[in-house]
PDB file of N, CA and C in Angstrom:
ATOM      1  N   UNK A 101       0.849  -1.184   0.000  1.00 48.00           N
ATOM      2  CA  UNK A 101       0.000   0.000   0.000  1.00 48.00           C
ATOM      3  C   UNK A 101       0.889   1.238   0.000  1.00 48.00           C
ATOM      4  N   UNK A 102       0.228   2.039  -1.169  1.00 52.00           N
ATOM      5  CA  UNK A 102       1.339   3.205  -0.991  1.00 52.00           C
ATOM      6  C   UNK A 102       0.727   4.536  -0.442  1.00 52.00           C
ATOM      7  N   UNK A 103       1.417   5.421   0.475  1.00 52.00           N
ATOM      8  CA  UNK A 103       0.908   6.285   1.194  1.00 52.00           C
ATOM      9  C   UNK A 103       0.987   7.958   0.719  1.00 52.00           C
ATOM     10  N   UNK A 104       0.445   8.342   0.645  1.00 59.00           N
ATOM     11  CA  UNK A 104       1.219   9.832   0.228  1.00 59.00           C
ATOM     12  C   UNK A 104       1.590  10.711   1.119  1.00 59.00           C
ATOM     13  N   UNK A 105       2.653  11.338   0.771  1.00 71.00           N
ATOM     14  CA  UNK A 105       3.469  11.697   1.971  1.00 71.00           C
ATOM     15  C   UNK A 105       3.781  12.589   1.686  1.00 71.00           C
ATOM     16  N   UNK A 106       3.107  13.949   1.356  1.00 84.00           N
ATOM     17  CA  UNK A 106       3.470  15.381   0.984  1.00 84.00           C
ATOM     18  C   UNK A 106       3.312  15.920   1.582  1.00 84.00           C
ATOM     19  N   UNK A 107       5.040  17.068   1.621  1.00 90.00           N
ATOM     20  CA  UNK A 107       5.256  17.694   2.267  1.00 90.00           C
ATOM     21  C   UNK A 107       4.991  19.252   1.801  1.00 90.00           C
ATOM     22  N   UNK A 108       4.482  20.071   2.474  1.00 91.00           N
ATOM     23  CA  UNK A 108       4.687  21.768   2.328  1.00 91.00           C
ATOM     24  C   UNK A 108       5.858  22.461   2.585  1.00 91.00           C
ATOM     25  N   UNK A 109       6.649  23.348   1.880  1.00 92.00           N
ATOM     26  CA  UNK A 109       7.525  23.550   1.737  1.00 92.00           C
ATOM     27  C   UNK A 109       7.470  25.293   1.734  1.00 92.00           C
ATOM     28  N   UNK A 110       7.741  26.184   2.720  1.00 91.00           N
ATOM     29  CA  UNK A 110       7.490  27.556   2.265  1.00 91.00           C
ATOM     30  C   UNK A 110       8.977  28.200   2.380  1.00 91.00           C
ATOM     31  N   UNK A 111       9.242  29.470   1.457  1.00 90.00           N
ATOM     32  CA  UNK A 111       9.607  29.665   1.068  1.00 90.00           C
ATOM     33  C   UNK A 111       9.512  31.236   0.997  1.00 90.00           C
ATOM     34  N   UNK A 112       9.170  32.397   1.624  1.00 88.00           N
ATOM     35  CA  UNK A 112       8.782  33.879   1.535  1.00 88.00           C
ATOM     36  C   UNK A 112       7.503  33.641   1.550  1.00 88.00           C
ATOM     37  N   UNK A 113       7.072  34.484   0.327  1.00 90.00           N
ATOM     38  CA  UNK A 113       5.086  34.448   0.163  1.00 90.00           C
ATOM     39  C   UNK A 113       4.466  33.236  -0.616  1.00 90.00           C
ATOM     40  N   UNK A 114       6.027  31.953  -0.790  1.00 93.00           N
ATOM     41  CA  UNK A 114       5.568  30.795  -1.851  1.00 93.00           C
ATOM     42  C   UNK A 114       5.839  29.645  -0.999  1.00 93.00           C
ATOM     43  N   UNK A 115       4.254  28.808  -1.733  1.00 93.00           N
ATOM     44  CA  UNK A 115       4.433  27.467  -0.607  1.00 93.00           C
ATOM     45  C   UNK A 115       4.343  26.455  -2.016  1.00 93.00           C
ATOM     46  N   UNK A 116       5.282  25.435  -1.431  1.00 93.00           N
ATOM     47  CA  UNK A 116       5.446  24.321  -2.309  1.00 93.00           C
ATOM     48  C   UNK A 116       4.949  22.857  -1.851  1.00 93.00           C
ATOM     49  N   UNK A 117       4.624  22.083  -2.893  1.00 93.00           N
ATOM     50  CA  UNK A 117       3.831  20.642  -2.086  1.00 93.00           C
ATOM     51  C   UNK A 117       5.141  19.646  -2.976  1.00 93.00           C
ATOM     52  N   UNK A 118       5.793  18.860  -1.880  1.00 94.00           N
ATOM     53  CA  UNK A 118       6.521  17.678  -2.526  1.00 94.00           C
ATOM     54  C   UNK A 118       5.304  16.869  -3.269  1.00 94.00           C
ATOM     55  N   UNK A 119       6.041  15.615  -4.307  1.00 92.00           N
ATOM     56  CA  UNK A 119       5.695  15.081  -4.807  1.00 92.00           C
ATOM     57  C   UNK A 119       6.096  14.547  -6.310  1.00 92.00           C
ATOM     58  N   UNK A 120       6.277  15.580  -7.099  1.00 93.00           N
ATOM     59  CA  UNK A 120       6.474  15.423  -8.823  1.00 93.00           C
ATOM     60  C   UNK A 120       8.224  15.618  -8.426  1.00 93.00           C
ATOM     61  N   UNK A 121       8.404  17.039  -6.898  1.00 96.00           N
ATOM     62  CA  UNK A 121       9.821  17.112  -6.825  1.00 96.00           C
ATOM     63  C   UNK A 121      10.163  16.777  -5.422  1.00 96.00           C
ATOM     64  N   UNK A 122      11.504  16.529  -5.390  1.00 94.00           N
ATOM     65  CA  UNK A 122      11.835  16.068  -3.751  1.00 94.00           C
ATOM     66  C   UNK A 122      11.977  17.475  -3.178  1.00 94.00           C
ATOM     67  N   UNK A 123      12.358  17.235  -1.861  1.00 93.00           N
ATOM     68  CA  UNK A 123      12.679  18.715  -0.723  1.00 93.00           C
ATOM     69  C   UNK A 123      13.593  19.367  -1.254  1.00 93.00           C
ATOM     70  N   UNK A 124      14.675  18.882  -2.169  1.00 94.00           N
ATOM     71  CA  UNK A 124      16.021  19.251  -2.088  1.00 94.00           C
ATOM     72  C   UNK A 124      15.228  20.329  -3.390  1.00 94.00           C
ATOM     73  N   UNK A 125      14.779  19.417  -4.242  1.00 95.00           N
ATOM     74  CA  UNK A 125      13.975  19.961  -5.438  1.00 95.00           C
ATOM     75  C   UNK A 125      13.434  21.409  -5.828  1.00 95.00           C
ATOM     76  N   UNK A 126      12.015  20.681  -4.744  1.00 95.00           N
ATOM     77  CA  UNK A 126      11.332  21.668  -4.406  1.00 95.00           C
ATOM     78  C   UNK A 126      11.792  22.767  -3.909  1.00 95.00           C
ATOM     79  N   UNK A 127      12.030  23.042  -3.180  1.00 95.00           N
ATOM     80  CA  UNK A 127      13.434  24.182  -2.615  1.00 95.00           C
ATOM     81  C   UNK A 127      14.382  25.316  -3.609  1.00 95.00           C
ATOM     82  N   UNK A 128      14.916  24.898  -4.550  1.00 96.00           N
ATOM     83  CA  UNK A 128      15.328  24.536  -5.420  1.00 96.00           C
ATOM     84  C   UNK A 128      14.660  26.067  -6.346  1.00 96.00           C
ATOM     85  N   UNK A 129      13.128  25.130  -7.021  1.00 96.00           N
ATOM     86  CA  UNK A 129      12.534  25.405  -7.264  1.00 96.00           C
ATOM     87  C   UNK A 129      11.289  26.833  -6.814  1.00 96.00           C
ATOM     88  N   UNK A 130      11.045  26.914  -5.773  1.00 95.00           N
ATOM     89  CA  UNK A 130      10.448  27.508  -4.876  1.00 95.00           C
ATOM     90  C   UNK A 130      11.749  29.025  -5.120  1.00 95.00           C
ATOM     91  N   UNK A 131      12.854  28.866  -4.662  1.00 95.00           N
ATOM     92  CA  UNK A 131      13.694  30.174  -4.831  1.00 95.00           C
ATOM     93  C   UNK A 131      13.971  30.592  -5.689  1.00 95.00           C
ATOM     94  N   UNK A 132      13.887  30.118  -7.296  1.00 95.00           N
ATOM     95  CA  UNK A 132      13.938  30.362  -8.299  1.00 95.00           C
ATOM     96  C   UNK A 132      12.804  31.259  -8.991  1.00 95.00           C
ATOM     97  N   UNK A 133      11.559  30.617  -8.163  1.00 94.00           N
ATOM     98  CA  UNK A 133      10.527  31.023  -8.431  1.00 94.00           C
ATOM     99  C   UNK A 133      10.652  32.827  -7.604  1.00 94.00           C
ATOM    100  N   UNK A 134      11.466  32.670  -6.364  1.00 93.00           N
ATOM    101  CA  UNK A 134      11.554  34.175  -5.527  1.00 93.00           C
ATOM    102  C   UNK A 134      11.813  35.110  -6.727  1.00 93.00           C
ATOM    103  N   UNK A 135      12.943  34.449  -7.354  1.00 94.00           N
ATOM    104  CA  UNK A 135      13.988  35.278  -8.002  1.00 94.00           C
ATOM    105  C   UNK A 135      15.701  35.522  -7.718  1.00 94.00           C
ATOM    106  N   UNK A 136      15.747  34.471  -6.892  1.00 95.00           N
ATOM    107  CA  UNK A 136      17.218  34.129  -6.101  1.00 95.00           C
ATOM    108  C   UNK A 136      17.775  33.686  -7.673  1.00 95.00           C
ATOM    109  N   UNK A 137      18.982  33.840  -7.762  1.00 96.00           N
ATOM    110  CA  UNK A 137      20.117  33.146  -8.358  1.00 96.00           C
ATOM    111  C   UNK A 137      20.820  31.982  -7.610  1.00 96.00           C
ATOM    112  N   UNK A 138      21.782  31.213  -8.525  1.00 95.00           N
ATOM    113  CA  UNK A 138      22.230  29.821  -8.128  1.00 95.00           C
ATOM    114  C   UNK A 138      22.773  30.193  -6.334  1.00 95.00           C
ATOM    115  N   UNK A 139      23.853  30.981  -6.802  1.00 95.00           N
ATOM    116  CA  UNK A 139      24.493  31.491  -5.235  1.00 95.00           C
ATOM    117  C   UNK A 139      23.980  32.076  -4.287  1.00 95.00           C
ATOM    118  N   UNK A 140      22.854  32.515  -4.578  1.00 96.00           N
ATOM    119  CA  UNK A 140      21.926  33.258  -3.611  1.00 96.00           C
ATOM    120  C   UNK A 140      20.957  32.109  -3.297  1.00 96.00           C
ATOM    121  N   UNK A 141      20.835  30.798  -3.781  1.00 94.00           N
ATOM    122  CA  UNK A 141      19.951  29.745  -3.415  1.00 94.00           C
ATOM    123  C   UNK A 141      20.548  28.895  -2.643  1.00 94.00           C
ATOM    124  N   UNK A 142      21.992  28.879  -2.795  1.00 95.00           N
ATOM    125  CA  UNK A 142      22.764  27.800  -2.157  1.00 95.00           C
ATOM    126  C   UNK A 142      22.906  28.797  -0.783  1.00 95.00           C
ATOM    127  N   UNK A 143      22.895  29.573  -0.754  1.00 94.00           N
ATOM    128  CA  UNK A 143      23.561  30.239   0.459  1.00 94.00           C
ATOM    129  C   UNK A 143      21.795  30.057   1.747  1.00 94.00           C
ATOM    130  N   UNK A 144      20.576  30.775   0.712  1.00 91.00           N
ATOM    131  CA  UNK A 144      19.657  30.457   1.269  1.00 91.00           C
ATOM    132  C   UNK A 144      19.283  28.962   1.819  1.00 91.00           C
ATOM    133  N   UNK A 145      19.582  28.246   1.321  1.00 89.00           N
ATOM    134  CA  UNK A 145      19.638  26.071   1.498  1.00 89.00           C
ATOM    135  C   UNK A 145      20.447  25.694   2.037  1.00 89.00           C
ATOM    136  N   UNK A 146      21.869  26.339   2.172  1.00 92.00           N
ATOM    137  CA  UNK A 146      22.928  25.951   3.053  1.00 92.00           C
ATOM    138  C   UNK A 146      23.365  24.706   2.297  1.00 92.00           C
ATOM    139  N   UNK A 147      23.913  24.692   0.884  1.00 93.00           N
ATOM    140  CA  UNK A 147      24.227  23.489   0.192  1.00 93.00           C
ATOM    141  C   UNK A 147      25.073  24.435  -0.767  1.00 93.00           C
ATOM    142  N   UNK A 148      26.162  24.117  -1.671  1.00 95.00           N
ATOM    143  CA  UNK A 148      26.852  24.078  -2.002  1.00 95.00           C
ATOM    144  C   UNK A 148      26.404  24.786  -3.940  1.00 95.00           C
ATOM    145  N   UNK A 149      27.035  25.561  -4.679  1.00 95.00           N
ATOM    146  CA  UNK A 149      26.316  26.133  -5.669  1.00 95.00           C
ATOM    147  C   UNK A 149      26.223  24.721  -6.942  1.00 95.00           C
ATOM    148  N   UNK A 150      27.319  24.114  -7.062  1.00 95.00           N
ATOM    149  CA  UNK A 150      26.886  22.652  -7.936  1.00 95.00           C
ATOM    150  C   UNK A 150      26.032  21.976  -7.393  1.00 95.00           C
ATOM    151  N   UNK A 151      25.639  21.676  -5.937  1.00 95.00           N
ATOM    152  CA  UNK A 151      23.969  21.018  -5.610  1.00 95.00           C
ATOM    153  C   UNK A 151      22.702  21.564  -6.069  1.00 95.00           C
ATOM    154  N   UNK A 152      22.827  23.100  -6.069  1.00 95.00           N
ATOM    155  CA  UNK A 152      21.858  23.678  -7.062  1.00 95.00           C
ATOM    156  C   UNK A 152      21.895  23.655  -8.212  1.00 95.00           C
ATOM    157  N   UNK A 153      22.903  23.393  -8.863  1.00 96.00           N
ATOM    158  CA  UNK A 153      22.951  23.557 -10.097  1.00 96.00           C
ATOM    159  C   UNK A 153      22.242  21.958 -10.758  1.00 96.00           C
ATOM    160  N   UNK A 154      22.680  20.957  -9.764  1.00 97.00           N
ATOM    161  CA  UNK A 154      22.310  19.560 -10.398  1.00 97.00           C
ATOM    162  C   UNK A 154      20.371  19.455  -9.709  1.00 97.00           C
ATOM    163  N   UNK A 155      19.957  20.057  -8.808  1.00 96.00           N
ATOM    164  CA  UNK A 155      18.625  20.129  -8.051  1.00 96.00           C
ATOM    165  C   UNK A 155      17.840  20.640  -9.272  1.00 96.00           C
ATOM    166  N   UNK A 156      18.732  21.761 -10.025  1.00 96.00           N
ATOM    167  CA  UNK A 156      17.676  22.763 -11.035  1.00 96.00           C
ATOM    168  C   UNK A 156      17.508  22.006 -12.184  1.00 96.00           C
ATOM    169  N   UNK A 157      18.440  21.219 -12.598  1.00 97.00           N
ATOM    170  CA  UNK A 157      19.205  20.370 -14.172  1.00 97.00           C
ATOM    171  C   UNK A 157      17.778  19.199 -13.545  1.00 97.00           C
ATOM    172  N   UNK A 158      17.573  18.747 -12.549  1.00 97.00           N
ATOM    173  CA  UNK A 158      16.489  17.451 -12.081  1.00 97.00           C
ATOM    174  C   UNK A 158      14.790  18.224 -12.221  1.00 97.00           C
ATOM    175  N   UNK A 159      14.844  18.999 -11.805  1.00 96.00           N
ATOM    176  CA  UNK A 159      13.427  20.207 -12.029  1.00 96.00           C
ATOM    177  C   UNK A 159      13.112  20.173 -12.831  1.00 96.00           C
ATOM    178  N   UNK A 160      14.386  20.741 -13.796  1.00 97.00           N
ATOM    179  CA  UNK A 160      14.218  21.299 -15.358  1.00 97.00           C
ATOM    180  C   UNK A 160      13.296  19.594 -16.375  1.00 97.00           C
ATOM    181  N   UNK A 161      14.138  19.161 -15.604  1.00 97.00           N
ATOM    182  CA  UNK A 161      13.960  17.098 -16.382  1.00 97.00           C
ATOM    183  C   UNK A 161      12.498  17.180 -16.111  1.00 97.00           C
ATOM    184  N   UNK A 162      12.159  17.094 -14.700  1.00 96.00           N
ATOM    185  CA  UNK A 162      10.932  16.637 -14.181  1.00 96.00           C
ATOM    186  C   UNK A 162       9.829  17.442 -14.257  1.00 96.00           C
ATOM    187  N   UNK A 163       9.715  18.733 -14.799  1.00 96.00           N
ATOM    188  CA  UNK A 163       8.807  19.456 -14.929  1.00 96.00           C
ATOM    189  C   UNK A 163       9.029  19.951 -16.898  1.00 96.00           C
ATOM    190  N   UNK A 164       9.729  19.098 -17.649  1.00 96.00           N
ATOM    191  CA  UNK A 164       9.876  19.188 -18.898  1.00 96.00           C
ATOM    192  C   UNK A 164      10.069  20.339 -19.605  1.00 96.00           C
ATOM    193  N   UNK A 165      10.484  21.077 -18.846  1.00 97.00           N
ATOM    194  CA  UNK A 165      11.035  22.999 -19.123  1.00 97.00           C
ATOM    195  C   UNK A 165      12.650  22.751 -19.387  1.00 97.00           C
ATOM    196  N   UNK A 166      12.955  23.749 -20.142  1.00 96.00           N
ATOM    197  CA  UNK A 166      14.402  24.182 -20.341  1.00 96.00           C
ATOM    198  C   UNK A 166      14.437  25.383 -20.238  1.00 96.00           C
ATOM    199  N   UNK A 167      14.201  26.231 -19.055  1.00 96.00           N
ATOM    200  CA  UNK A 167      14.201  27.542 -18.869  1.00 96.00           C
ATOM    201  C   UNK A 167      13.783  27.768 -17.295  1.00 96.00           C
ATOM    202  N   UNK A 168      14.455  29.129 -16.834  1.00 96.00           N
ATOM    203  CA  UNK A 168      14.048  29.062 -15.584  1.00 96.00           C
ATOM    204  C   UNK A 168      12.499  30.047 -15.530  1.00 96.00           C
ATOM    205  N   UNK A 169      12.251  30.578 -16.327  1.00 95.00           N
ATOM    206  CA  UNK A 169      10.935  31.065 -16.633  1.00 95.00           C
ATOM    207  C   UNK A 169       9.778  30.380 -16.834  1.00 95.00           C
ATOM    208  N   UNK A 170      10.227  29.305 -17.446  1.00 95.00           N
ATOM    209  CA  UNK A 170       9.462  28.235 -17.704  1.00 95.00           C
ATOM    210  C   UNK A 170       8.935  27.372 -16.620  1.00 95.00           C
ATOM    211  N   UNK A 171      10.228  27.223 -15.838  1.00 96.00           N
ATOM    212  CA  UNK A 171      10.325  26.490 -14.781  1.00 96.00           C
ATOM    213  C   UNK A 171       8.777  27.000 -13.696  1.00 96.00           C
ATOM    214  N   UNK A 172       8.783  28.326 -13.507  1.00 94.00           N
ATOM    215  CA  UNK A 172       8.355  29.288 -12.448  1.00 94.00           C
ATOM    216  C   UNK A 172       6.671  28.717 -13.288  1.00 94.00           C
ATOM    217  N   UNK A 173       6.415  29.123 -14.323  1.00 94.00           N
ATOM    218  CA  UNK A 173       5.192  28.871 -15.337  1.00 94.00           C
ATOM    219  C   UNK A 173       4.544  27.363 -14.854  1.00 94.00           C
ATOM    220  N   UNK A 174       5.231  26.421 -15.342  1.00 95.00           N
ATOM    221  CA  UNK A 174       4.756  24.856 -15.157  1.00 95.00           C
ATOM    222  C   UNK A 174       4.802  24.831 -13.642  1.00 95.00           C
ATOM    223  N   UNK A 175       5.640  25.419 -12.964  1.00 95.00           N
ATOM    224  CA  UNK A 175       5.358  24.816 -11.418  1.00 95.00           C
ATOM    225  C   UNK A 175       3.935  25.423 -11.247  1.00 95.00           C
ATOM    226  N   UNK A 176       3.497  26.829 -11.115  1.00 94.00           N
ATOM    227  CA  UNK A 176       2.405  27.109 -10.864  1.00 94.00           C
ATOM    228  C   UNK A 176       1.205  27.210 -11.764  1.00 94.00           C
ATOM    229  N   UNK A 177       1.201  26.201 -13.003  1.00 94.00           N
ATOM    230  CA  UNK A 177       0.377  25.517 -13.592  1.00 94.00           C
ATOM    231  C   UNK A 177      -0.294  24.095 -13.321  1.00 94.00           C
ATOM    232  N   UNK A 178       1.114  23.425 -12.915  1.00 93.00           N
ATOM    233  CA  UNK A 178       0.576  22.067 -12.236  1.00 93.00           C
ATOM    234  C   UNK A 178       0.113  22.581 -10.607  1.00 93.00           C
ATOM    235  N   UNK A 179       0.300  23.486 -10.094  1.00 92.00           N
ATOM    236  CA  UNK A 179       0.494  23.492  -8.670  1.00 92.00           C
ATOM    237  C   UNK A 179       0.853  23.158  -7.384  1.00 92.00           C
ATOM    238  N   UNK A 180       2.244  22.818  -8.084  1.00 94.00           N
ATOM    239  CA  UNK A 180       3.438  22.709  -7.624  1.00 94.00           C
ATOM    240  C   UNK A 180       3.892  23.606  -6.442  1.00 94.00           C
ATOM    241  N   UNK A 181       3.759  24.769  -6.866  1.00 94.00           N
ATOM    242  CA  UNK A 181       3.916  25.753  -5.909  1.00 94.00           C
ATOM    243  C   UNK A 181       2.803  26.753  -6.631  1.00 94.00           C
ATOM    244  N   UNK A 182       2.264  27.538  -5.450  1.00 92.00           N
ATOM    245  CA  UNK A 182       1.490  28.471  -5.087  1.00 92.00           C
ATOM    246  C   UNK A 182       1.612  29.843  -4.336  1.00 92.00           C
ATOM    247  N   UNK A 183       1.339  30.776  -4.044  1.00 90.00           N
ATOM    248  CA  UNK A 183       1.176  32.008  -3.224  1.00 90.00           C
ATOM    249  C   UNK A 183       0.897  31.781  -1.655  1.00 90.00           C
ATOM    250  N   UNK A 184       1.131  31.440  -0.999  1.00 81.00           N
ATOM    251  CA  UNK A 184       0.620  31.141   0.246  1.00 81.00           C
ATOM    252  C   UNK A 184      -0.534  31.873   0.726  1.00 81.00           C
ATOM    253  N   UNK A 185      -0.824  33.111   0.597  1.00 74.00           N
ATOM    254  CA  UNK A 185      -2.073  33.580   0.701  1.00 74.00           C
ATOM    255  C   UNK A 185      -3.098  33.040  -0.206  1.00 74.00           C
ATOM    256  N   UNK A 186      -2.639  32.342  -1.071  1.00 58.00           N
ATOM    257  CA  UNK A 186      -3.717  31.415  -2.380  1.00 58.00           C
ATOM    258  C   UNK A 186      -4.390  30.888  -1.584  1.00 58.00           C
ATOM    259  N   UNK A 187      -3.990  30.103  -0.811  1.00 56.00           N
ATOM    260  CA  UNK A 187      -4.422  28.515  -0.051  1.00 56.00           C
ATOM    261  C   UNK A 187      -5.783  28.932   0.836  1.00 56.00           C
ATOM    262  N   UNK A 188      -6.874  28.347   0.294  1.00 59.00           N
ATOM    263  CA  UNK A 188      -7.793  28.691   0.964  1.00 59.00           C
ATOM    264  C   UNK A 188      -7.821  27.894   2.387  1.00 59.00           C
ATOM    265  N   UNK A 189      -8.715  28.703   3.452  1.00 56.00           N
ATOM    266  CA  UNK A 189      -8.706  28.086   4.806  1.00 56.00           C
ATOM    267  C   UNK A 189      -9.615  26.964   5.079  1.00 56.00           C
ATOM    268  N   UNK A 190      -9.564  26.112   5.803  1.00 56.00           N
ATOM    269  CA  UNK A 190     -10.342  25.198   5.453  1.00 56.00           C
ATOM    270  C   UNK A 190     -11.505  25.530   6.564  1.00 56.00           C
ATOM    271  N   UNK A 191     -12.827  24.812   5.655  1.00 58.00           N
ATOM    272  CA  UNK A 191     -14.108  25.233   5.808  1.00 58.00           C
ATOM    273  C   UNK A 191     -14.833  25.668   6.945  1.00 58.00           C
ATOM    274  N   UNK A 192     -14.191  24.829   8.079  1.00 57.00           N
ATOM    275  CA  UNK A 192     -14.623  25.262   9.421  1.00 57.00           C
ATOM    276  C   UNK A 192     -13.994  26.653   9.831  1.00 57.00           C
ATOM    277  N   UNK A 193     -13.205  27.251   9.572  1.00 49.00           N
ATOM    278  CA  UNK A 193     -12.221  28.456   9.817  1.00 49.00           C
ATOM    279  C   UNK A 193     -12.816  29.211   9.245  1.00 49.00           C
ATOM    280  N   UNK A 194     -13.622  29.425   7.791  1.00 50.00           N
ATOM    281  CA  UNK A 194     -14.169  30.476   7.169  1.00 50.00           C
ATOM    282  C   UNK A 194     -15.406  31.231   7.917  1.00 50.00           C
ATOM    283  N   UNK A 195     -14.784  32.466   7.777  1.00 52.00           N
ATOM    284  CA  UNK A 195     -15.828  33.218   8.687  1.00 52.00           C
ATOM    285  C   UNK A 195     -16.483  33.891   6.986  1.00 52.00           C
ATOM    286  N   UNK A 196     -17.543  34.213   7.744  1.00 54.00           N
ATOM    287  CA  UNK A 196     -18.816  35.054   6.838  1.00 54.00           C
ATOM    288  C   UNK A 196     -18.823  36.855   6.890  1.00 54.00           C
ATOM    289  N   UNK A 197     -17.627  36.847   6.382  1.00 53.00           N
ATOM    290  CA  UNK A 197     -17.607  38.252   6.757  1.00 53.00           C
ATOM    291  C   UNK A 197     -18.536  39.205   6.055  1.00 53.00           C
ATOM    292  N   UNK A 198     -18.585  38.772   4.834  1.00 51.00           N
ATOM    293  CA  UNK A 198     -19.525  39.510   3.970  1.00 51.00           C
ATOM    294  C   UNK A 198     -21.684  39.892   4.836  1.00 51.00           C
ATOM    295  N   UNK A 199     -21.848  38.604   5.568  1.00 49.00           N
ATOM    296  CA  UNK A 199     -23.357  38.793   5.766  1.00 49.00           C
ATOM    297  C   UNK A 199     -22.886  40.243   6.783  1.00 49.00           C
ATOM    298  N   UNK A 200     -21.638  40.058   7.495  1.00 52.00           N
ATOM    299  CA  UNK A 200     -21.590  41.285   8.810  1.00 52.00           C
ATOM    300  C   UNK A 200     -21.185  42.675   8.270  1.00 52.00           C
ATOM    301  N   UNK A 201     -21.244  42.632   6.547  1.00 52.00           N
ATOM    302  CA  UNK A 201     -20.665  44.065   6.244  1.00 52.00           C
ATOM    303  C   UNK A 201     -21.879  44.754   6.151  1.00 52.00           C
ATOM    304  N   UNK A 202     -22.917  44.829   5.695  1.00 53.00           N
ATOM    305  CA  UNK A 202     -24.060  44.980   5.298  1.00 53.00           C
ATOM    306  C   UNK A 202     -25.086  44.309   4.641  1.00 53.00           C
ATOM    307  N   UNK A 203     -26.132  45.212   3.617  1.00 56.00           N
ATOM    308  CA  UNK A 203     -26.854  44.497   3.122  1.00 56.00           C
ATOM    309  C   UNK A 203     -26.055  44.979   1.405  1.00 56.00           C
ATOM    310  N   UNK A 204     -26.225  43.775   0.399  1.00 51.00           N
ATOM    311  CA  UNK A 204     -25.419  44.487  -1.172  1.00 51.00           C
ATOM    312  C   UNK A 204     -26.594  44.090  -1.796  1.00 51.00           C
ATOM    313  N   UNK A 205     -26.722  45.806  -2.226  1.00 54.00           N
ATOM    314  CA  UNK A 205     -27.517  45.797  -3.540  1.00 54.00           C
ATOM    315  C   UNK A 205     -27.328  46.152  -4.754  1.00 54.00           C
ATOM    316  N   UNK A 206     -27.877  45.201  -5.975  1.00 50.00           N
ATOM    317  CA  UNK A 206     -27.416  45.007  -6.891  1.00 50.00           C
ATOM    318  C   UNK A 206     -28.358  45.930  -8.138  1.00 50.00           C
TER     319      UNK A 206
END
């Protein structure tokens, strides 16, 4: 039996779900998406600038892009990664703010 085991991954105002990519990946991915460069990702990950470079070269494979523009596009097409304010709250948490603003007439 296989289990799914996805992880959330945030990142500034971007949240990422393992799965299509690993942590190292996703990560990876997610800062690219900031707008970090290789050395500015490794320094943010605490890994080395050829671990990013081979993390991005595995992305690039697994999300079928050859571009880091591309990259940013297909991740938040498949939804891969998202906005963290995207993520809606779940249903019991939603308040009704709208009935307490007034009455809207149309």
């Amino acid at each position: 039996m296989e289990i799914d085991m996805k992880r959330v991954i945030t990142f500034g105002a971007l949240q990422g779900f393992t799965g299509i990519l690993a942590e190292q990946e996703l990560r990876a991915a997610l800062a690219i998406c900031a707008g970090l460069a290789n050395k500015e990702i490794a320094r943010a990950v605490g890994c080395a600038p050829s671990t990013v470079k081979k993390s991005i070269e595995r992305v690039f494979y697994k999300l079928h892009v050859s571009s880091r523009s591309a990259l940013v596009t297909e991740a938040f097409k498949r939804g891969v990664i998202v906005f963290a304010a995207a993520i809606p709250p779940a249903p019991d948490h939603q308040s009704n703010q709208d009935s307490e603003k007034g009455v809207f007439i149309a």
